[in-house]
XYZ file of C-alpha atoms in Angstrom:
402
model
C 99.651 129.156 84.893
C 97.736 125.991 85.193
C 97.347 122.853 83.465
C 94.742 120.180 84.079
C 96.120 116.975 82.959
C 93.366 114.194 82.158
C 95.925 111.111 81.792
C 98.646 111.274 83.831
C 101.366 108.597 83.175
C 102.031 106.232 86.285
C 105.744 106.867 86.554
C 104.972 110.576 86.744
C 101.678 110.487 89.653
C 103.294 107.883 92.095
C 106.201 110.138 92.071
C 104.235 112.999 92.676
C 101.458 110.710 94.781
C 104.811 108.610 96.923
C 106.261 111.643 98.174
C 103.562 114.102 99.363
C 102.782 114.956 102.847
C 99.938 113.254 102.507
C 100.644 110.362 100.847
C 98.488 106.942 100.694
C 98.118 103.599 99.509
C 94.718 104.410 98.157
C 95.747 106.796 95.787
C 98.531 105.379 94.613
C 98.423 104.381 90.495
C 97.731 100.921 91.266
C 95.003 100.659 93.552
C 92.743 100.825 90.322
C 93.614 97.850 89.796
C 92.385 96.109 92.926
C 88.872 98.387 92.395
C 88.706 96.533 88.710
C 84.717 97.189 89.204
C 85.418 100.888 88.767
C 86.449 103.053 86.539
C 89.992 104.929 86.639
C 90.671 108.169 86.288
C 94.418 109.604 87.161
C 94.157 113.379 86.758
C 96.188 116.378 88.035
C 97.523 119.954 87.537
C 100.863 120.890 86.861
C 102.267 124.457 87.033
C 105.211 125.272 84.793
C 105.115 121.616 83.186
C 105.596 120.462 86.883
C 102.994 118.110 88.767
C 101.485 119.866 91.747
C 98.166 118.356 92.611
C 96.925 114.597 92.065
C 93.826 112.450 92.469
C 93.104 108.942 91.776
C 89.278 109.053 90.720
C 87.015 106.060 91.081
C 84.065 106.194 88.971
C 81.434 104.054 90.585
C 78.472 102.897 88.466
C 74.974 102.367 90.312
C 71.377 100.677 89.455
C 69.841 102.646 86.861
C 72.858 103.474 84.866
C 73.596 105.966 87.757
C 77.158 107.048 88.670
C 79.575 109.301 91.192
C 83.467 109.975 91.389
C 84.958 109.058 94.462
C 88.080 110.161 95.642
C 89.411 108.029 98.069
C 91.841 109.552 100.976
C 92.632 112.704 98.561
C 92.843 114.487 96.595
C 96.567 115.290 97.032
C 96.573 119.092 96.827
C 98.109 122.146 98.897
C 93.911 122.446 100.059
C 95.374 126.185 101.232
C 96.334 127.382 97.888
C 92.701 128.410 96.929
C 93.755 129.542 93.645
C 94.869 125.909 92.878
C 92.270 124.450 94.490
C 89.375 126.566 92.643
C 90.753 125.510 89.528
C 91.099 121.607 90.318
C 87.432 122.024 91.646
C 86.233 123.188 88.154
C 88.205 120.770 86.180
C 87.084 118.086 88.327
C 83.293 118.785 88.181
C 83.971 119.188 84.041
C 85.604 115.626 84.140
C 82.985 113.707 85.975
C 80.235 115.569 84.751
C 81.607 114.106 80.934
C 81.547 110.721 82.577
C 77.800 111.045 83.771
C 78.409 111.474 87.371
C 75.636 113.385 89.654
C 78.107 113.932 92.526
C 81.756 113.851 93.538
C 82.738 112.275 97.091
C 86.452 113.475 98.457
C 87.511 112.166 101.134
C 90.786 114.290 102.098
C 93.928 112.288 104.122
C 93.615 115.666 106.263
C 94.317 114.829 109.971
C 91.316 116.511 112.504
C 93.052 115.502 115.429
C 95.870 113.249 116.741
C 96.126 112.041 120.019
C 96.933 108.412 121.985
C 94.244 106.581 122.873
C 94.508 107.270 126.517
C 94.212 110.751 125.916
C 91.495 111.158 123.383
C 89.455 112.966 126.102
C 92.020 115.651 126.130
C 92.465 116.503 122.100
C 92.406 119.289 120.103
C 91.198 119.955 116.809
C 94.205 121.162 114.908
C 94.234 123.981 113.039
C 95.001 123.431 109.346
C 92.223 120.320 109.825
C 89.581 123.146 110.446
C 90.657 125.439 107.888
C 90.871 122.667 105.338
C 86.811 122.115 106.362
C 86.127 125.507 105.977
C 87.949 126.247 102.590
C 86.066 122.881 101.319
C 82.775 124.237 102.389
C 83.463 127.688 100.768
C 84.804 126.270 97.856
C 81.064 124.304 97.149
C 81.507 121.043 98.738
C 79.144 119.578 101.387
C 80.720 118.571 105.068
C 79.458 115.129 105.836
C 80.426 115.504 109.265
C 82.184 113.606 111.947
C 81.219 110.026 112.530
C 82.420 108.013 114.986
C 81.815 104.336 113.617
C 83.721 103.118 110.740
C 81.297 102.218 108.604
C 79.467 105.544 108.491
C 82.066 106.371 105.708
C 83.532 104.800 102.743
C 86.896 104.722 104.600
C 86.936 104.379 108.621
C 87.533 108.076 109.515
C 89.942 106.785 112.827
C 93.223 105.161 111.833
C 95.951 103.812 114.168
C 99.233 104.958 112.841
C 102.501 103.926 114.338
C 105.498 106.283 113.650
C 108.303 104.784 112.997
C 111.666 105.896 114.887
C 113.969 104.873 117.463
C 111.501 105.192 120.099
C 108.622 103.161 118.828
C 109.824 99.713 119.986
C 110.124 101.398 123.752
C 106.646 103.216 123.155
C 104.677 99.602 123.486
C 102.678 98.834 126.450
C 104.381 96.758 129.268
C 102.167 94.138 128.709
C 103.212 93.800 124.877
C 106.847 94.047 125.696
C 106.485 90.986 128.557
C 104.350 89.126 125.738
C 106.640 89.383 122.991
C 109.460 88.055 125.334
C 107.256 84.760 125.985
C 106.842 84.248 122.551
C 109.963 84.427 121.432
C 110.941 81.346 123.796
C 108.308 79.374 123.059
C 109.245 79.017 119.223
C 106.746 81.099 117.062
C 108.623 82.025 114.015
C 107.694 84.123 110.919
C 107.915 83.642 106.801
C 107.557 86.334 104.783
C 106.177 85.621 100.305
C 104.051 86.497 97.971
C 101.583 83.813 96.348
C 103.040 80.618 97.761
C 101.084 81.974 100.862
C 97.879 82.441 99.438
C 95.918 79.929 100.317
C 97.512 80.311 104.406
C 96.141 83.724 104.130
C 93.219 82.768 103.052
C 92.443 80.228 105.428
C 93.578 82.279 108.582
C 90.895 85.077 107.462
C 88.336 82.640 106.826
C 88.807 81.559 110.391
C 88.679 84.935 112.074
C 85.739 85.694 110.084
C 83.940 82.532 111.271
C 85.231 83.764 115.326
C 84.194 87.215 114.604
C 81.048 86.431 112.009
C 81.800 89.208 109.514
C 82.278 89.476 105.902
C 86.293 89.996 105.107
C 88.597 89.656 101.673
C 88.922 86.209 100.139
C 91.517 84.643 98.066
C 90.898 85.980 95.214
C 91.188 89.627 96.371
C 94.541 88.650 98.067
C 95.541 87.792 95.118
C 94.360 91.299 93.325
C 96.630 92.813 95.867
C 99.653 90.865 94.715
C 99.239 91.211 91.104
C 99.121 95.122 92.039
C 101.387 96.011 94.251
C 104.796 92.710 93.077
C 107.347 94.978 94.468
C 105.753 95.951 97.779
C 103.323 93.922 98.647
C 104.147 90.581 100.577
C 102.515 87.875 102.925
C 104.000 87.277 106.286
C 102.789 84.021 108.116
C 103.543 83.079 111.812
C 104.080 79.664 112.445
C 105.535 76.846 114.964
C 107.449 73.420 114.432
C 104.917 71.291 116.949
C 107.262 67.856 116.733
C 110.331 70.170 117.553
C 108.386 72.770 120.317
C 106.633 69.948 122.120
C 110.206 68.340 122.269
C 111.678 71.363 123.578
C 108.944 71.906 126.187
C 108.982 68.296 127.467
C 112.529 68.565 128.190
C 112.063 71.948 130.359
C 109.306 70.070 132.162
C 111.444 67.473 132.926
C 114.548 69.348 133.810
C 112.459 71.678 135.876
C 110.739 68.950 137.687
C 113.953 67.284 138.178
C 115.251 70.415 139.842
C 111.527 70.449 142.168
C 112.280 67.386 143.336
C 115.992 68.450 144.722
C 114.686 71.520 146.567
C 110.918 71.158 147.177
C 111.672 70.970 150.934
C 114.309 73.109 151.676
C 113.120 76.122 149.106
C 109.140 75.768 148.564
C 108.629 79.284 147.203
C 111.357 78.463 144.547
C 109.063 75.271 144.443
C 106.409 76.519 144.103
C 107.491 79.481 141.304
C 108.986 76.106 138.875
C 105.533 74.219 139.215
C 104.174 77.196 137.900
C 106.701 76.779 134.850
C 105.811 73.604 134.315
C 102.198 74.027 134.597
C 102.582 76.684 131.804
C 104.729 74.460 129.442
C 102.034 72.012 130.092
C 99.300 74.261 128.679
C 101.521 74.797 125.887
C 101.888 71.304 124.633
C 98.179 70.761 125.088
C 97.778 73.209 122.695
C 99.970 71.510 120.210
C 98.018 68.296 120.967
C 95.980 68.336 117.348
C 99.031 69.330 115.872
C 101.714 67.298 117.479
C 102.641 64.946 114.914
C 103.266 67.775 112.138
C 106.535 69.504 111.025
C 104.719 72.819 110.354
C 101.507 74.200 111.404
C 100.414 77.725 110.654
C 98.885 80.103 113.297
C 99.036 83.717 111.632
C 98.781 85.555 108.733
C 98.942 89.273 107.254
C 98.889 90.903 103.835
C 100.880 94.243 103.869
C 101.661 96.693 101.150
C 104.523 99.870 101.168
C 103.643 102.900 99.747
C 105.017 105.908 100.151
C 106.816 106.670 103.657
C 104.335 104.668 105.249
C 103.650 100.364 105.619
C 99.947 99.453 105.215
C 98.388 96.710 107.417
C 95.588 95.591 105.832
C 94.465 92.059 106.468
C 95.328 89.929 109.490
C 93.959 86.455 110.443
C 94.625 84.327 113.260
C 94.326 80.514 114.556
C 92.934 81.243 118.135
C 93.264 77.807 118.955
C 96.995 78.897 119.432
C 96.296 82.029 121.044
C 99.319 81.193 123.838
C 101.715 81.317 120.855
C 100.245 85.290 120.300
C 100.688 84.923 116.466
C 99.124 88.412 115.376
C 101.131 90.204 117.912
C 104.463 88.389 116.717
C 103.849 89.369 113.324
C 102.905 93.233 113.805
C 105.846 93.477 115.348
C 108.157 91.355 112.857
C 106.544 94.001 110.510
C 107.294 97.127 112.616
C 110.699 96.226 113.081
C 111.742 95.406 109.444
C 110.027 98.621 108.741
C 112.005 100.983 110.952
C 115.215 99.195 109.419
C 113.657 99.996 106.109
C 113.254 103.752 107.244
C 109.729 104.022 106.442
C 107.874 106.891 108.779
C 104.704 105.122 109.538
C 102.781 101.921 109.629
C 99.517 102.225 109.089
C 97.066 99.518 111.282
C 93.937 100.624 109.849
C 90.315 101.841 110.984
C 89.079 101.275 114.568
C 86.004 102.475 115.857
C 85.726 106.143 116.774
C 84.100 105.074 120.670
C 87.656 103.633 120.946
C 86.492 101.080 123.676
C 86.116 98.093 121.426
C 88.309 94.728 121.127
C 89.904 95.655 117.469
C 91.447 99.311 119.615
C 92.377 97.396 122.460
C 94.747 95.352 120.442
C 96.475 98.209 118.414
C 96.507 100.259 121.572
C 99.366 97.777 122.736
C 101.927 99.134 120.359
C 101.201 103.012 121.068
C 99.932 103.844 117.796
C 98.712 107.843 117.600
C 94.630 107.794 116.376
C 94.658 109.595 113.699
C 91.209 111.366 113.229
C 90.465 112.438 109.721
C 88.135 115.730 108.741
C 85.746 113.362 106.923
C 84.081 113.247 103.462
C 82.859 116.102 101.464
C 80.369 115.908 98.696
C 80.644 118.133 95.625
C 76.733 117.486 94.068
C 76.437 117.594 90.093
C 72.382 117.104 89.731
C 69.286 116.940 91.292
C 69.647 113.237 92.069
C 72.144 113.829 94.794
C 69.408 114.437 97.129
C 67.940 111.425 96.337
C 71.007 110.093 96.689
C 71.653 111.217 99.771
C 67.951 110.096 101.188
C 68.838 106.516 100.330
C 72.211 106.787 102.009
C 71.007 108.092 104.978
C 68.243 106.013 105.154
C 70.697 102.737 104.756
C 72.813 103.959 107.808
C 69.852 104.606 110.165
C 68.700 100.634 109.476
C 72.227 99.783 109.569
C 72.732 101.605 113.388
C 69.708 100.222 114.920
């Protein structure tokens, strides 16, 4: 028999909301408080006193004194057991009717398909994605398709996902691995804290927003993340020592021009291949040149939270002015590594766009994530005014896409 439980504790649904299949940050206990404009609601079902379904519910006030329940990436249910799921569905629709809501929006952590991007052309849908669809859709709730661009939805509807294991490291590109090698010589190093790096996160997002003229997270909302997540969620920064590299670099130059000057005649490809060298090392304490009289200059920055199996990469920002020193790459894979020591399962990179051909995919692509392609949102209308609703919405996205 079935229990709907209106209030459950926050010991009780991350344990239940950590461990499932389909676990994620965004419905763990705590990600209320980062959403402080909404309203929490941390409901589930338990059979035989035991916790078997879960759902986080954001209720999101609109003009008018209008309102809707949002579920974001769940709820966490067995979406087969129809029995269960009928009788979630009917509690659910009590509970958010009772809080004045004209709709529900789910938006299921259910995979569609998974594929590398290199082989997206060649996917399938997979199966239990397509039943979970139908089952929805039989069960009352509306399909709201299959977009491709990531802000069609509330959450982007493509993920790169990274498993972790002892073949990820080997799985990058070439190009990644021969990067990673040059950075390592030419001094970038990594920090990892909380809020002493607050205002360096803030400042590198500032900067790629500026580059990439879009509307981010500022410090304040870093700091949100913090206060919710103290045991998991941390600040990594990527950084170099410019009096100490440009020290380093001068005295390859000269040791390699030295060595030019010895065999220039008698080996001039060998010549040739160290001017090269040097020309590089060059470029590299150009680089440094605004920078050259400081012990410490910061090029990178990332906010990440655990939950779960899986690591979440949510924000990243970057000084391109440094781009030879590849801080974001550095750090993503500082990350990956600690995580696989860890023993988490997965590292989540975030949303790219579902055409898959733009800059943000062609980044991630270089450390072989799988694109994880979710079944989408599903709508579960309480009142008339979901249709009006639903006019407006659709009417945003069409001015939005032109």
């Amino acid at each position: 028999m079935y229990t709907f439980v209106d209030n459950v504790t926050e010991i009780e649904f991350n344990e239940f909301a950590g461990n499932h299949e389909n676990t994620h940050l965004l419905q763990s206990y705590q990600w209320a408080q980062v959403k402080s404009t909404y309203k929490p609601l941390y409901v589930g079902v338990k059979e035989d006193d035991k916790l078997v379904a879960t759902a986080l519910i954001l209720i999101r006030s609109l003009p008018l004194g209008q309102k809707f329940a949002y579920i974001p990436r769940g709820p966490l249910i067995d979406f087969t057991n129809l029995e269960l799921l009928k009788f979630f569905s009917d509690n659910l629709k009590k509970i958010a009717k009772a809080n004045g809501c004209f709709m529900i929006r789910i938006d299921p952590g259910i995979a569609y398909k998974v594929y590398k991007v290199e082989a997206k052309d060649n996917s399938e849908v997979m199966e239990y994605g397509q039943n979970v669809i139908e089952i929805l859709k039989n069960n009352g709730y509306i399909h709201r398709g299959l977009p491709l661009k990531m802000h069609d939805s509330f959450q982007p509807r493509f993920v790169a996902i990274v498993s972790l294991d002892d073949n990820t490291l080997n799985n990058y590109q070439t190009r990644l691995k021969s990067s990673l090698r040059r950075i390592q010589k030419r001094g970038t190093k990594i920090e990892s804290g909380t809020y002493q790096f607050l205002d360096e996160m803030s400042s590198m997002i500032k900067l790629t927003e500026s580059r990439k003229n879009v509307s981010l997270r500022n410090r304040e909302y870093f700091k949100q993340l913090l206060d919710a997540y103290p045991e998991t969620a941390e600040i990594y920064i990527a950084y170099l020592t410019p009096k100490k590299n440009i020290e380093v670099f001068t005295k390859e130059i000269n040791s390699l021009t030295t060595e030019v000057d010895k065999i220039k005649d008698k080996s001039p490809k060998k010549a040739h291949r160290l001017n090269e060298q040097i020309n590089s090392l060059k470029s590299l304490v150009e680089e440094l040149e605004d920078v050259k009289d400081e012990e410490k200059a910061i090029i990178g920055s990332m906010l990440k939270i655990d939950f779960g199996h899986t690591v979440n990469l949510l924000y990243a920002g970057n000084d391109v002015k440094f781009s030879k020193f590849s801080p974001q790459e550095f750090i993503y894979d500082y990350i990956i590594r600690e995580s696989i020591v860890k023993g988490y399962k997965y590292a989540d990179m975030g949303g790219v766009e579902g055409s898959l051909d733009d800059g943000l995919t062609f980044f991630k692509a270089k450390f072989s994530p799988n694109i994880v392609e979710y079944i989408g949102e599903f709508d579960m209308p309480l009142s008339l005014k979901y249709k009006l609703f639903n006019f407006a919405w659709k009417m945003r996205l069409k001015l939005r896409n032109r």
